Amino acid sequence: MWTPPRPPRYGAPRPPVTPSRPLVLAALAALYLVWGSTYLVMRWALEGFPPLWMGALRFSLAGGLMLMFLKARGAPWPTRAQWAACAATGLLLLACGNGLVAFAEQSVASSLAAVMVSAMPLWA
């Protein structure tokens, strides 16, 4: 089983990392495809689920898959403080961030929702 390398001690110089070009391009392609299709899939899911219920299902599925992946790698269970922080973050994302986008996608095109969300850093 793969175990991540130990981080260097504080103050120790880190070896230079040169990412391979094909891996960087593959990572960017995966990011663009996954992130870009999110709003289209949200639009499709809204045909069968209410907005917040759809978001709760998405978050629960993603969180469960990430937890299973980490447990398979031998990671310890999250602490109470980590559970609380994750719950607060998930609730805020569901109620404010992604939840409002899901409500908006009931009346606007998914492409417009994607452009508006991607332009948010320009306004922040």
PDB file of N, CA and C in Angstrom, residues 61-119:
ATOM      1  N   LEU A  61     -22.571  11.957  -0.825  1.00  0.00           N
ATOM      2  CA  LEU A  61     -21.900  10.967  -1.667  1.00  0.00           C
ATOM      3  C   LEU A  61     -20.415  11.287  -1.790  1.00  0.00           C
ATOM      4  N   ALA A  62     -20.090  12.546  -2.064  1.00  0.00           N
ATOM      5  CA  ALA A  62     -18.682  12.922  -2.211  1.00  0.00           C
ATOM      6  C   ALA A  62     -17.921  12.735  -0.900  1.00  0.00           C
ATOM      7  N   GLY A  63     -18.512  13.149   0.215  1.00  0.00           N
ATOM      8  CA  GLY A  63     -17.851  12.982   1.503  1.00  0.00           C
ATOM      9  C   GLY A  63     -17.654  11.527   1.857  1.00  0.00           C
ATOM     10  N   GLY A  64     -18.660  10.700   1.587  1.00  0.00           N
ATOM     11  CA  GLY A  64     -18.531   9.268   1.857  1.00  0.00           C
ATOM     12  C   GLY A  64     -17.449   8.615   1.024  1.00  0.00           C
ATOM     13  N   LEU A  65     -17.379   8.994  -0.253  1.00  0.00           N
ATOM     14  CA  LEU A  65     -16.337   8.433  -1.119  1.00  0.00           C
ATOM     15  C   LEU A  65     -14.941   8.872  -0.667  1.00  0.00           C
ATOM     16  N   MET A  66     -14.796  10.138  -0.278  1.00  0.00           N
ATOM     17  CA  MET A  66     -13.492  10.602   0.204  1.00  0.00           C
ATOM     18  C   MET A  66     -13.100   9.899   1.497  1.00  0.00           C
ATOM     19  N   LEU A  67     -14.062   9.699   2.400  1.00  0.00           N
ATOM     20  CA  LEU A  67     -13.767   9.014   3.648  1.00  0.00           C
ATOM     21  C   LEU A  67     -13.359   7.566   3.387  1.00  0.00           C
ATOM     22  N   MET A  68     -14.054   6.874   2.484  1.00  0.00           N
ATOM     23  CA  MET A  68     -13.687   5.494   2.146  1.00  0.00           C
ATOM     24  C   MET A  68     -12.290   5.433   1.542  1.00  0.00           C
ATOM     25  N   PHE A  69     -11.966   6.395   0.679  1.00  0.00           N
ATOM     26  CA  PHE A  69     -10.638   6.428   0.062  1.00  0.00           C
ATOM     27  C   PHE A  69      -9.561   6.601   1.122  1.00  0.00           C
ATOM     28  N   LEU A  70      -9.762   7.532   2.047  1.00  0.00           N
ATOM     29  CA  LEU A  70      -8.771   7.765   3.093  1.00  0.00           C
ATOM     30  C   LEU A  70      -8.652   6.575   4.037  1.00  0.00           C
ATOM     31  N   LYS A  71      -9.773   5.950   4.392  1.00  0.00           N
ATOM     32  CA  LYS A  71      -9.720   4.782   5.265  1.00  0.00           C
ATOM     33  C   LYS A  71      -8.993   3.626   4.570  1.00  0.00           C
ATOM     34  N   ALA A  72      -9.183   3.482   3.249  1.00  0.00           N
ATOM     35  CA  ALA A  72      -8.483   2.430   2.510  1.00  0.00           C
ATOM     36  C   ALA A  72      -6.977   2.671   2.506  1.00  0.00           C
ATOM     37  N   ARG A  73      -6.580   3.930   2.594  1.00  0.00           N
ATOM     38  CA  ARG A  73      -5.150   4.263   2.657  1.00  0.00           C
ATOM     39  C   ARG A  73      -4.603   4.178   4.077  1.00  0.00           C
ATOM     40  N   GLY A  74      -5.450   3.883   5.053  1.00  0.00           N
ATOM     41  CA  GLY A  74      -4.991   3.727   6.413  1.00  0.00           C
ATOM     42  C   GLY A  74      -5.039   4.987   7.253  1.00  0.00           C
ATOM     43  N   ALA A  75      -5.755   5.997   6.819  1.00  0.00           N
ATOM     44  CA  ALA A  75      -5.854   7.250   7.581  1.00  0.00           C
ATOM     45  C   ALA A  75      -6.724   7.028   8.813  1.00  0.00           C
ATOM     46  N   PRO A  76      -6.440   7.739   9.893  1.00  0.00           N
ATOM     47  CA  PRO A  76      -7.278   7.597  11.101  1.00  0.00           C
ATOM     48  C   PRO A  76      -8.626   8.286  10.895  1.00  0.00           C
ATOM     49  N   TRP A  77      -9.589   7.930  11.756  1.00  0.00           N
ATOM     50  CA  TRP A  77     -10.890   8.575  11.713  1.00  0.00           C
ATOM     51  C   TRP A  77     -10.745  10.042  12.090  1.00  0.00           C
ATOM     52  N   PRO A  78     -11.562  10.905  11.519  1.00  0.00           N
ATOM     53  CA  PRO A  78     -11.498  12.327  11.902  1.00  0.00           C
ATOM     54  C   PRO A  78     -11.853  12.517  13.377  1.00  0.00           C
ATOM     55  N   THR A  79     -11.277  13.560  13.967  1.00  0.00           N
ATOM     56  CA  THR A  79     -11.582  13.888  15.361  1.00  0.00           C
ATOM     57  C   THR A  79     -12.916  14.624  15.427  1.00  0.00           C
ATOM     58  N   ARG A  80     -13.414  14.820  16.652  1.00  0.00           N
ATOM     59  CA  ARG A  80     -14.667  15.571  16.821  1.00  0.00           C
ATOM     60  C   ARG A  80     -14.551  16.982  16.252  1.00  0.00           C
ATOM     61  N   ALA A  81     -13.414  17.621  16.493  1.00  0.00           N
ATOM     62  CA  ALA A  81     -13.216  18.984  15.979  1.00  0.00           C
ATOM     63  C   ALA A  81     -13.230  18.994  14.455  1.00  0.00           C
ATOM     64  N   GLN A  82     -12.633  17.984  13.835  1.00  0.00           N
ATOM     65  CA  GLN A  82     -12.642  17.915  12.371  1.00  0.00           C
ATOM     66  C   GLN A  82     -14.044  17.651  11.846  1.00  0.00           C
ATOM     67  N   TRP A  83     -14.814  16.779  12.517  1.00  0.00           N
ATOM     68  CA  TRP A  83     -16.205  16.543  12.113  1.00  0.00           C
ATOM     69  C   TRP A  83     -17.016  17.825  12.214  1.00  0.00           C
ATOM     70  N   ALA A  84     -16.812  18.558  13.304  1.00  0.00           N
ATOM     71  CA  ALA A  84     -17.562  19.806  13.497  1.00  0.00           C
ATOM     72  C   ALA A  84     -17.204  20.834  12.429  1.00  0.00           C
ATOM     73  N   ALA A  85     -15.915  20.953  12.114  1.00  0.00           N
ATOM     74  CA  ALA A  85     -15.490  21.904  11.085  1.00  0.00           C
ATOM     75  C   ALA A  85     -16.041  21.503   9.718  1.00  0.00           C
ATOM     76  N   CYS A  86     -16.027  20.223   9.427  1.00  0.00           N
ATOM     77  CA  CYS A  86     -16.569  19.747   8.143  1.00  0.00           C
ATOM     78  C   CYS A  86     -18.079  19.973   8.067  1.00  0.00           C
ATOM     79  N   ALA A  87     -18.767  19.741   9.171  1.00  0.00           N
ATOM     80  CA  ALA A  87     -20.220  19.950   9.185  1.00  0.00           C
ATOM     81  C   ALA A  87     -20.553  21.424   8.980  1.00  0.00           C
ATOM     82  N   ALA A  88     -19.809  22.308   9.649  1.00  0.00           N
ATOM     83  CA  ALA A  88     -20.061  23.747   9.485  1.00  0.00           C
ATOM     84  C   ALA A  88     -19.773  24.190   8.054  1.00  0.00           C
ATOM     85  N   THR A  89     -18.672  23.720   7.501  1.00  0.00           N
ATOM     86  CA  THR A  89     -18.328  24.084   6.122  1.00  0.00           C
ATOM     87  C   THR A  89     -19.370  23.554   5.146  1.00  0.00           C
ATOM     88  N   GLY A  90     -19.757  22.294   5.304  1.00  0.00           N
ATOM     89  CA  GLY A  90     -20.766  21.709   4.426  1.00  0.00           C
ATOM     90  C   GLY A  90     -22.099  22.419   4.517  1.00  0.00           C
ATOM     91  N   LEU A  91     -22.502  22.783   5.729  1.00  0.00           N
ATOM     92  CA  LEU A  91     -23.770  23.489   5.899  1.00  0.00           C
ATOM     93  C   LEU A  91     -23.733  24.860   5.228  1.00  0.00           C
ATOM     94  N   LEU A  92     -22.626  25.579   5.391  1.00  0.00           N
ATOM     95  CA  LEU A  92     -22.519  26.888   4.752  1.00  0.00           C
ATOM     96  C   LEU A  92     -22.479  26.769   3.229  1.00  0.00           C
ATOM     97  N   LEU A  93     -21.748  25.774   2.724  1.00  0.00           N
ATOM     98  CA  LEU A  93     -21.706  25.583   1.273  1.00  0.00           C
ATOM     99  C   LEU A  93     -23.077  25.212   0.728  1.00  0.00           C
ATOM    100  N   LEU A  94     -23.770  24.342   1.455  1.00  0.00           N
ATOM    101  CA  LEU A  94     -25.086  23.908   0.987  1.00  0.00           C
ATOM    102  C   LEU A  94     -26.106  25.026   1.074  1.00  0.00           C
ATOM    103  N   ALA A  95     -26.098  25.773   2.172  1.00  0.00           N
ATOM    104  CA  ALA A  95     -27.105  26.819   2.371  1.00  0.00           C
ATOM    105  C   ALA A  95     -26.792  28.079   1.569  1.00  0.00           C
ATOM    106  N   CYS A  96     -25.542  28.456   1.497  1.00  0.00           N
ATOM    107  CA  CYS A  96     -25.190  29.742   0.874  1.00  0.00           C
ATOM    108  C   CYS A  96     -24.607  29.590  -0.528  1.00  0.00           C
ATOM    109  N   GLY A  97     -23.596  28.776  -0.673  1.00  0.00           N
ATOM    110  CA  GLY A  97     -22.888  28.705  -1.943  1.00  0.00           C
ATOM    111  C   GLY A  97     -23.610  27.895  -2.995  1.00  0.00           C
ATOM    112  N   ASN A  98     -23.450  26.604  -2.901  1.00  0.00           N
ATOM    113  CA  ASN A  98     -23.991  25.705  -3.907  1.00  0.00           C
ATOM    114  C   ASN A  98     -25.506  25.660  -3.883  1.00  0.00           C
ATOM    115  N   GLY A  99     -26.097  25.840  -2.724  1.00  0.00           N
ATOM    116  CA  GLY A  99     -27.557  25.818  -2.625  1.00  0.00           C
ATOM    117  C   GLY A  99     -28.204  26.950  -3.398  1.00  0.00           C
ATOM    118  N   LEU A 100     -27.620  28.135  -3.306  1.00  0.00           N
ATOM    119  CA  LEU A 100     -28.175  29.273  -4.051  1.00  0.00           C
ATOM    120  C   LEU A 100     -27.983  29.098  -5.553  1.00  0.00           C
ATOM    121  N   VAL A 101     -26.872  28.488  -5.955  1.00  0.00           N
ATOM    122  CA  VAL A 101     -26.658  28.209  -7.384  1.00  0.00           C
ATOM    123  C   VAL A 101     -27.707  27.210  -7.864  1.00  0.00           C
ATOM    124  N   ALA A 102     -27.999  26.207  -7.041  1.00  0.00           N
ATOM    125  CA  ALA A 102     -29.007  25.215  -7.430  1.00  0.00           C
ATOM    126  C   ALA A 102     -30.385  25.866  -7.569  1.00  0.00           C
ATOM    127  N   PHE A 103     -30.733  26.769  -6.648  1.00  0.00           N
ATOM    128  CA  PHE A 103     -32.000  27.492  -6.790  1.00  0.00           C
ATOM    129  C   PHE A 103     -32.003  28.325  -8.071  1.00  0.00           C
ATOM    130  N   ALA A 104     -30.883  28.976  -8.374  1.00  0.00           N
ATOM    131  CA  ALA A 104     -30.806  29.811  -9.580  1.00  0.00           C
ATOM    132  C   ALA A 104     -30.925  28.974 -10.839  1.00  0.00           C
ATOM    133  N   GLU A 105     -30.366  27.777 -10.817  1.00  0.00           N
ATOM    134  CA  GLU A 105     -30.399  26.939 -12.017  1.00  0.00           C
ATOM    135  C   GLU A 105     -31.800  26.447 -12.364  1.00  0.00           C
ATOM    136  N   GLN A 106     -32.756  26.658 -11.491  1.00  0.00           N
ATOM    137  CA  GLN A 106     -34.133  26.316 -11.821  1.00  0.00           C
ATOM    138  C   GLN A 106     -34.699  27.285 -12.848  1.00  0.00           C
ATOM    139  N   SER A 107     -34.104  28.477 -12.955  1.00  0.00           N
ATOM    140  CA  SER A 107     -34.671  29.472 -13.871  1.00  0.00           C
ATOM    141  C   SER A 107     -33.661  30.047 -14.866  1.00  0.00           C
ATOM    142  N   VAL A 108     -32.385  29.717 -14.753  1.00  0.00           N
ATOM    143  CA  VAL A 108     -31.396  30.193 -15.729  1.00  0.00           C
ATOM    144  C   VAL A 108     -30.665  28.986 -16.311  1.00  0.00           C
ATOM    145  N   ALA A 109     -30.021  29.192 -17.434  1.00  0.00           N
ATOM    146  CA  ALA A 109     -29.275  28.121 -18.090  1.00  0.00           C
ATOM    147  C   ALA A 109     -28.050  27.740 -17.265  1.00  0.00           C
ATOM    148  N   SER A 110     -27.654  26.484 -17.366  1.00  0.00           N
ATOM    149  CA  SER A 110     -26.497  26.019 -16.615  1.00  0.00           C
ATOM    150  C   SER A 110     -25.225  26.722 -17.073  1.00  0.00           C
ATOM    151  N   SER A 111     -25.160  27.089 -18.347  1.00  0.00           N
ATOM    152  CA  SER A 111     -23.971  27.798 -18.841  1.00  0.00           C
ATOM    153  C   SER A 111     -23.845  29.179 -18.199  1.00  0.00           C
ATOM    154  N   LEU A 112     -24.964  29.857 -18.027  1.00  0.00           N
ATOM    155  CA  LEU A 112     -24.933  31.165 -17.373  1.00  0.00           C
ATOM    156  C   LEU A 112     -24.540  31.025 -15.902  1.00  0.00           C
ATOM    157  N   ALA A 113     -25.054  29.996 -15.240  1.00  0.00           N
ATOM    158  CA  ALA A 113     -24.676  29.761 -13.846  1.00  0.00           C
ATOM    159  C   ALA A 113     -23.182  29.485 -13.731  1.00  0.00           C
ATOM    160  N   ALA A 114     -22.629  28.702 -14.654  1.00  0.00           N
ATOM    161  CA  ALA A 114     -21.194  28.397 -14.623  1.00  0.00           C
ATOM    162  C   ALA A 114     -20.364  29.655 -14.830  1.00  0.00           C
ATOM    163  N   VAL A 115     -20.771  30.507 -15.759  1.00  0.00           N
ATOM    164  CA  VAL A 115     -20.027  31.746 -16.010  1.00  0.00           C
ATOM    165  C   VAL A 115     -20.105  32.672 -14.800  1.00  0.00           C
ATOM    166  N   MET A 116     -21.266  32.779 -14.194  1.00  0.00           N
ATOM    167  CA  MET A 116     -21.407  33.653 -13.028  1.00  0.00           C
ATOM    168  C   MET A 116     -20.558  33.161 -11.851  1.00  0.00           C
ATOM    169  N   VAL A 117     -20.544  31.847 -11.616  1.00  0.00           N
ATOM    170  CA  VAL A 117     -19.747  31.305 -10.518  1.00  0.00           C
ATOM    171  C   VAL A 117     -18.257  31.470 -10.823  1.00  0.00           C
ATOM    172  N   SER A 118     -17.856  31.251 -12.059  1.00  0.00           N
ATOM    173  CA  SER A 118     -16.430  31.392 -12.395  1.00  0.00           C
ATOM    174  C   SER A 118     -15.983  32.843 -12.339  1.00  0.00           C
ATOM    175  N   ALA A 119     -16.896  33.796 -12.503  1.00  0.00           N
ATOM    176  CA  ALA A 119     -16.536  35.217 -12.427  1.00  0.00           C
ATOM    177  C   ALA A 119     -16.528  35.740 -10.993  1.00  0.00           C
TER     178      ALA A 119
END
